[in-house]
Amino acid sequence: MSVSNVTKVSSKITSKNQVTIPKTVRDFLEAGSSDIIEWQIEPNGKVMVAKSKPDLWQIVDEQEKKFGNLSTTEVDWGKDVESEDFDQ
């Protein structure tokens, strides 16, 4: 039989039903202020918490904020110097 290391931490629910995720849990999940947390509730009453992986559209939104979107004007690099013909 294996022995697992269990760490217990607690949080208090505020009057606005908000909970601060303890630093120990944030560090373990490697979660930051803009990350999404998933809660999985099992029939036996256990609740599993995991850091959500971003879906495609979240990645697209992040890339758009960083690099712009498809409607961003292209940079004019000047006339092409290469020919469309390939060497044979």
PDB file of N, CA and C in Angstrom, residues 23-76:
ATOM      1  N   LYS A  23      -2.145  30.423  -1.737  1.00  0.00           N
ATOM      2  CA  LYS A  23      -0.885  30.462  -2.478  1.00  0.00           C
ATOM      3  C   LYS A  23      -0.331  29.056  -2.710  1.00  0.00           C
ATOM      4  N   THR A  24      -0.466  28.189  -1.744  1.00  0.00           N
ATOM      5  CA  THR A  24       0.014  26.811  -1.895  1.00  0.00           C
ATOM      6  C   THR A  24      -0.652  26.134  -3.095  1.00  0.00           C
ATOM      7  N   VAL A  25      -1.956  26.344  -3.257  1.00  0.00           N
ATOM      8  CA  VAL A  25      -2.693  25.749  -4.372  1.00  0.00           C
ATOM      9  C   VAL A  25      -2.301  26.420  -5.678  1.00  0.00           C
ATOM     10  N   ARG A  26      -2.212  27.761  -5.685  1.00  0.00           N
ATOM     11  CA  ARG A  26      -1.805  28.487  -6.910  1.00  0.00           C
ATOM     12  C   ARG A  26      -0.422  28.044  -7.362  1.00  0.00           C
ATOM     13  N   ASP A  27       0.503  27.900  -6.418  1.00  0.00           N
ATOM     14  CA  ASP A  27       1.853  27.454  -6.769  1.00  0.00           C
ATOM     15  C   ASP A  27       1.836  26.039  -7.337  1.00  0.00           C
ATOM     16  N   PHE A  28       1.066  25.149  -6.708  1.00  0.00           N
ATOM     17  CA  PHE A  28       0.995  23.767  -7.167  1.00  0.00           C
ATOM     18  C   PHE A  28       0.422  23.685  -8.578  1.00  0.00           C
ATOM     19  N   LEU A  29      -0.624  24.478  -8.853  1.00  0.00           N
ATOM     20  CA  LEU A  29      -1.259  24.475 -10.172  1.00  0.00           C
ATOM     21  C   LEU A  29      -0.523  25.343 -11.188  1.00  0.00           C
ATOM     22  N   GLU A  30       0.458  26.120 -10.700  1.00  0.00           N
ATOM     23  CA  GLU A  30       1.157  27.103 -11.539  1.00  0.00           C
ATOM     24  C   GLU A  30       0.137  28.030 -12.189  1.00  0.00           C
ATOM     25  N   ALA A  31      -0.786  28.530 -11.374  1.00  0.00           N
ATOM     26  CA  ALA A  31      -1.869  29.387 -11.841  1.00  0.00           C
ATOM     27  C   ALA A  31      -1.586  30.837 -11.500  1.00  0.00           C
ATOM     28  N   GLY A  32      -1.913  31.726 -12.422  1.00  0.00           N
ATOM     29  CA  GLY A  32      -1.723  33.156 -12.234  1.00  0.00           C
ATOM     30  C   GLY A  32      -3.045  33.891 -12.261  1.00  0.00           C
ATOM     31  N   SER A  33      -2.964  35.211 -12.230  1.00  0.00           N
ATOM     32  CA  SER A  33      -4.158  36.043 -12.097  1.00  0.00           C
ATOM     33  C   SER A  33      -5.105  35.966 -13.290  1.00  0.00           C
ATOM     34  N   SER A  34      -4.639  35.646 -14.466  1.00  0.00           N
ATOM     35  CA  SER A  34      -5.535  35.605 -15.627  1.00  0.00           C
ATOM     36  C   SER A  34      -5.912  34.180 -16.035  1.00  0.00           C
ATOM     37  N   ASP A  35      -5.446  33.188 -15.283  1.00  0.00           N
ATOM     38  CA  ASP A  35      -5.745  31.798 -15.619  1.00  0.00           C
ATOM     39  C   ASP A  35      -7.167  31.426 -15.207  1.00  0.00           C
ATOM     40  N   ILE A  36      -7.683  30.390 -15.825  1.00  0.00           N
ATOM     41  CA  ILE A  36      -9.020  29.894 -15.524  1.00  0.00           C
ATOM     42  C   ILE A  36      -8.881  28.598 -14.733  1.00  0.00           C
ATOM     43  N   ILE A  37      -9.673  28.496 -13.667  1.00  0.00           N
ATOM     44  CA  ILE A  37      -9.664  27.318 -12.814  1.00  0.00           C
ATOM     45  C   ILE A  37     -10.941  26.521 -13.076  1.00  0.00           C
ATOM     46  N   GLU A  38     -10.803  25.191 -13.214  1.00  0.00           N
ATOM     47  CA  GLU A  38     -11.954  24.317 -13.394  1.00  0.00           C
ATOM     48  C   GLU A  38     -12.242  23.592 -12.085  1.00  0.00           C
ATOM     49  N   TRP A  39     -13.526  23.436 -11.777  1.00  0.00           N
ATOM     50  CA  TRP A  39     -13.972  22.734 -10.577  1.00  0.00           C
ATOM     51  C   TRP A  39     -14.744  21.501 -11.032  1.00  0.00           C
ATOM     52  N   GLN A  40     -14.358  20.337 -10.543  1.00  0.00           N
ATOM     53  CA  GLN A  40     -15.064  19.101 -10.874  1.00  0.00           C
ATOM     54  C   GLN A  40     -15.686  18.570  -9.592  1.00  0.00           C
ATOM     55  N   ILE A  41     -17.013  18.466  -9.591  1.00  0.00           N
ATOM     56  CA  ILE A  41     -17.740  18.018  -8.404  1.00  0.00           C
ATOM     57  C   ILE A  41     -18.154  16.567  -8.620  1.00  0.00           C
ATOM     58  N   GLU A  42     -17.717  15.696  -7.713  1.00  0.00           N
ATOM     59  CA  GLU A  42     -18.031  14.275  -7.809  1.00  0.00           C
ATOM     60  C   GLU A  42     -19.252  13.951  -6.950  1.00  0.00           C
ATOM     61  N   PRO A  43     -19.967  12.879  -7.291  1.00  0.00           N
ATOM     62  CA  PRO A  43     -21.171  12.513  -6.537  1.00  0.00           C
ATOM     63  C   PRO A  43     -20.916  12.262  -5.047  1.00  0.00           C
ATOM     64  N   ASN A  44     -19.707  11.853  -4.696  1.00  0.00           N
ATOM     65  CA  ASN A  44     -19.411  11.563  -3.291  1.00  0.00           C
ATOM     66  C   ASN A  44     -19.084  12.825  -2.481  1.00  0.00           C
ATOM     67  N   GLY A  45     -19.171  13.994  -3.116  1.00  0.00           N
ATOM     68  CA  GLY A  45     -18.934  15.244  -2.396  1.00  0.00           C
ATOM     69  C   GLY A  45     -17.531  15.803  -2.550  1.00  0.00           C
ATOM     70  N   LYS A  46     -16.630  15.073  -3.178  1.00  0.00           N
ATOM     71  CA  LYS A  46     -15.274  15.573  -3.392  1.00  0.00           C
ATOM     72  C   LYS A  46     -15.284  16.588  -4.524  1.00  0.00           C
ATOM     73  N   VAL A  47     -14.454  17.600  -4.383  1.00  0.00           N
ATOM     74  CA  VAL A  47     -14.316  18.624  -5.413  1.00  0.00           C
ATOM     75  C   VAL A  47     -12.864  18.633  -5.870  1.00  0.00           C
ATOM     76  N   MET A  48     -12.668  18.497  -7.169  1.00  0.00           N
ATOM     77  CA  MET A  48     -11.332  18.528  -7.758  1.00  0.00           C
ATOM     78  C   MET A  48     -11.133  19.900  -8.397  1.00  0.00           C
ATOM     79  N   VAL A  49      -9.952  20.463  -8.223  1.00  0.00           N
ATOM     80  CA  VAL A  49      -9.624  21.763  -8.786  1.00  0.00           C
ATOM     81  C   VAL A  49      -8.435  21.576  -9.721  1.00  0.00           C
ATOM     82  N   ALA A  50      -8.530  22.157 -10.925  1.00  0.00           N
ATOM     83  CA  ALA A  50      -7.441  22.051 -11.888  1.00  0.00           C
ATOM     84  C   ALA A  50      -7.347  23.343 -12.681  1.00  0.00           C
ATOM     85  N   LYS A  51      -6.147  23.641 -13.136  1.00  0.00           N
ATOM     86  CA  LYS A  51      -5.941  24.784 -14.019  1.00  0.00           C
ATOM     87  C   LYS A  51      -6.435  24.397 -15.403  1.00  0.00           C
ATOM     88  N   SER A  52      -7.268  25.235 -15.984  1.00  0.00           N
ATOM     89  CA  SER A  52      -7.834  24.964 -17.303  1.00  0.00           C
ATOM     90  C   SER A  52      -6.804  25.259 -18.380  1.00  0.00           C
ATOM     91  N   LYS A  53      -6.792  24.399 -19.391  1.00  0.00           N
ATOM     92  CA  LYS A  53      -5.938  24.661 -20.549  1.00  0.00           C
ATOM     93  C   LYS A  53      -6.715  25.567 -21.477  1.00  0.00           C
ATOM     94  N   PRO A  54      -6.054  26.567 -22.055  1.00  0.00           N
ATOM     95  CA  PRO A  54      -6.789  27.497 -22.928  1.00  0.00           C
ATOM     96  C   PRO A  54      -7.303  26.794 -24.174  1.00  0.00           C
ATOM     97  N   ASP A  55      -8.507  27.183 -24.598  1.00  0.00           N
ATOM     98  CA  ASP A  55      -9.019  26.639 -25.849  1.00  0.00           C
ATOM     99  C   ASP A  55      -8.490  27.489 -27.008  1.00  0.00           C
ATOM    100  N   LEU A  56      -8.801  27.096 -28.215  1.00  0.00           N
ATOM    101  CA  LEU A  56      -8.282  27.766 -29.410  1.00  0.00           C
ATOM    102  C   LEU A  56      -8.585  29.253 -29.410  1.00  0.00           C
ATOM    103  N   TRP A  57      -9.818  29.643 -29.055  1.00  0.00           N
ATOM    104  CA  TRP A  57     -10.200  31.048 -29.144  1.00  0.00           C
ATOM    105  C   TRP A  57      -9.528  31.900 -28.068  1.00  0.00           C
ATOM    106  N   GLN A  58      -9.217  31.323 -26.919  1.00  0.00           N
ATOM    107  CA  GLN A  58      -8.453  32.070 -25.916  1.00  0.00           C
ATOM    108  C   GLN A  58      -7.039  32.336 -26.426  1.00  0.00           C
ATOM    109  N   ILE A  59      -6.460  31.355 -27.102  1.00  0.00           N
ATOM    110  CA  ILE A  59      -5.117  31.522 -27.669  1.00  0.00           C
ATOM    111  C   ILE A  59      -5.155  32.589 -28.762  1.00  0.00           C
ATOM    112  N   VAL A  60      -6.192  32.547 -29.612  1.00  0.00           N
ATOM    113  CA  VAL A  60      -6.331  33.539 -30.681  1.00  0.00           C
ATOM    114  C   VAL A  60      -6.452  34.940 -30.085  1.00  0.00           C
ATOM    115  N   ASP A  61      -7.258  35.093 -29.023  1.00  0.00           N
ATOM    116  CA  ASP A  61      -7.408  36.403 -28.376  1.00  0.00           C
ATOM    117  C   ASP A  61      -6.078  36.912 -27.831  1.00  0.00           C
ATOM    118  N   GLU A  62      -5.309  36.023 -27.187  1.00  0.00           N
ATOM    119  CA  GLU A  62      -4.003  36.426 -26.659  1.00  0.00           C
ATOM    120  C   GLU A  62      -3.057  36.843 -27.774  1.00  0.00           C
ATOM    121  N   GLN A  63      -3.047  36.069 -28.876  1.00  0.00           N
ATOM    122  CA  GLN A  63      -2.179  36.392 -30.004  1.00  0.00           C
ATOM    123  C   GLN A  63      -2.595  37.706 -30.650  1.00  0.00           C
ATOM    124  N   GLU A  64      -3.911  37.947 -30.721  1.00  0.00           N
ATOM    125  CA  GLU A  64      -4.401  39.188 -31.317  1.00  0.00           C
ATOM    126  C   GLU A  64      -3.971  40.389 -30.479  1.00  0.00           C
ATOM    127  N   LYS A  65      -4.033  40.267 -29.158  1.00  0.00           N
ATOM    128  CA  LYS A  65      -3.596  41.365 -28.286  1.00  0.00           C
ATOM    129  C   LYS A  65      -2.111  41.638 -28.458  1.00  0.00           C
ATOM    130  N   LYS A  66      -1.345  40.563 -28.668  1.00  0.00           N
ATOM    131  CA  LYS A  66       0.110  40.708 -28.776  1.00  0.00           C
ATOM    132  C   LYS A  66       0.548  41.173 -30.174  1.00  0.00           C
ATOM    133  N   PHE A  67      -0.042  40.600 -31.226  1.00  0.00           N
ATOM    134  CA  PHE A  67       0.456  40.831 -32.580  1.00  0.00           C
ATOM    135  C   PHE A  67      -0.502  41.580 -33.504  1.00  0.00           C
ATOM    136  N   GLY A  68      -1.727  41.826 -33.062  1.00  0.00           N
ATOM    137  CA  GLY A  68      -2.713  42.446 -33.941  1.00  0.00           C
ATOM    138  C   GLY A  68      -3.573  41.374 -34.584  1.00  0.00           C
ATOM    139  N   ASN A  69      -4.524  41.796 -35.415  1.00  0.00           N
ATOM    140  CA  ASN A  69      -5.405  40.808 -36.037  1.00  0.00           C
ATOM    141  C   ASN A  69      -5.242  40.817 -37.546  1.00  0.00           C
ATOM    142  N   LEU A  70      -6.049  40.016 -38.213  1.00  0.00           N
ATOM    143  CA  LEU A  70      -5.921  39.882 -39.663  1.00  0.00           C
ATOM    144  C   LEU A  70      -6.220  41.166 -40.413  1.00  0.00           C
ATOM    145  N   SER A  71      -6.992  42.067 -39.817  1.00  0.00           N
ATOM    146  CA  SER A  71      -7.313  43.319 -40.497  1.00  0.00           C
ATOM    147  C   SER A  71      -6.220  44.376 -40.299  1.00  0.00           C
ATOM    148  N   THR A  72      -5.159  44.018 -39.576  1.00  0.00           N
ATOM    149  CA  THR A  72      -4.041  44.934 -39.404  1.00  0.00           C
ATOM    150  C   THR A  72      -3.369  45.141 -40.758  1.00  0.00           C
ATOM    151  N   THR A  73      -3.059  46.385 -41.068  1.00  0.00           N
ATOM    152  CA  THR A  73      -2.443  46.664 -42.367  1.00  0.00           C
ATOM    153  C   THR A  73      -1.076  46.004 -42.460  1.00  0.00           C
ATOM    154  N   GLU A  74      -0.785  45.524 -43.676  1.00  0.00           N
ATOM    155  CA  GLU A  74       0.497  44.882 -43.901  1.00  0.00           C
ATOM    156  C   GLU A  74       1.604  45.914 -44.046  1.00  0.00           C
ATOM    157  N   VAL A  75       2.785  45.515 -43.685  1.00  0.00           N
ATOM    158  CA  VAL A  75       3.944  46.377 -43.860  1.00  0.00           C
ATOM    159  C   VAL A  75       4.354  46.318 -45.333  1.00  0.00           C
ATOM    160  N   ASP A  76       4.583  47.467 -45.946  1.00  0.00           N
ATOM    161  CA  ASP A  76       5.028  47.506 -47.334  1.00  0.00           C
ATOM    162  C   ASP A  76       6.551  47.440 -47.336  1.00  0.00           C
TER     163      ASP A  76
END
